[in-house]
C-alpha angles and dihedrals in degrees: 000000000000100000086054090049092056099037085062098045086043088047089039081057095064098033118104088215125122104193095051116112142158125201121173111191132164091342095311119109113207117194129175115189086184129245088011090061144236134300129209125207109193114182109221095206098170092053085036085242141132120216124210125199095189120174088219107048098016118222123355132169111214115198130210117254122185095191090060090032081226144107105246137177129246104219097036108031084224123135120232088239102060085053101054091045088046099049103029084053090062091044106051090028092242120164090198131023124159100193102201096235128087 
């Protein structure tokens, strides 16, 4: 979590937008990307899960799995990492973006 914490405020650095912030208190990782929302990562360490509060896809739980190396959720199959890079790309208006979580 705290690569990822450091990938946004290190992304929010170079961003020209006034409304994106990142805030990482007490295990929970608040981030507001302006008029499109906030979204809110929360770590399960006790069920081994992360869950995402996202204001494009709503709530998710991602489970850990040890065979993909990955957090990946359950009703999709998708890892937490390819949503964050997909819907934080049409956000922000990124071609590219390598968000450092599985």
């Amino acid at each position: 979590m705290d690569e990822l914490v450091t990938f946004l405020e290190d992304l929010g650095d170079t961003m020209e937008m006034d409304d994106f912030d990142v805030e990482y208190t007490q295990g929970v990782l608040t981030l507001s990307v302006g008029a499109a929302g906030t979204y809110v990562v929360n770590k399960q360490p006790p069920n081994r899960q992360i869950w995402i509060s996202s204001p494009v896809s709503g709530p998710e739980r991602f489970d850990f799995r040890k065979d993909h190396g990955a957090w990946v959720c359950r009703k999709t199959g998708s890892t937490l990492g390819r949503l964050l890079e997909h819907e934080l790309r049409d956000i922000l208006g990124m071609g590219d973006l390598a968000v450092p979580i599985k």
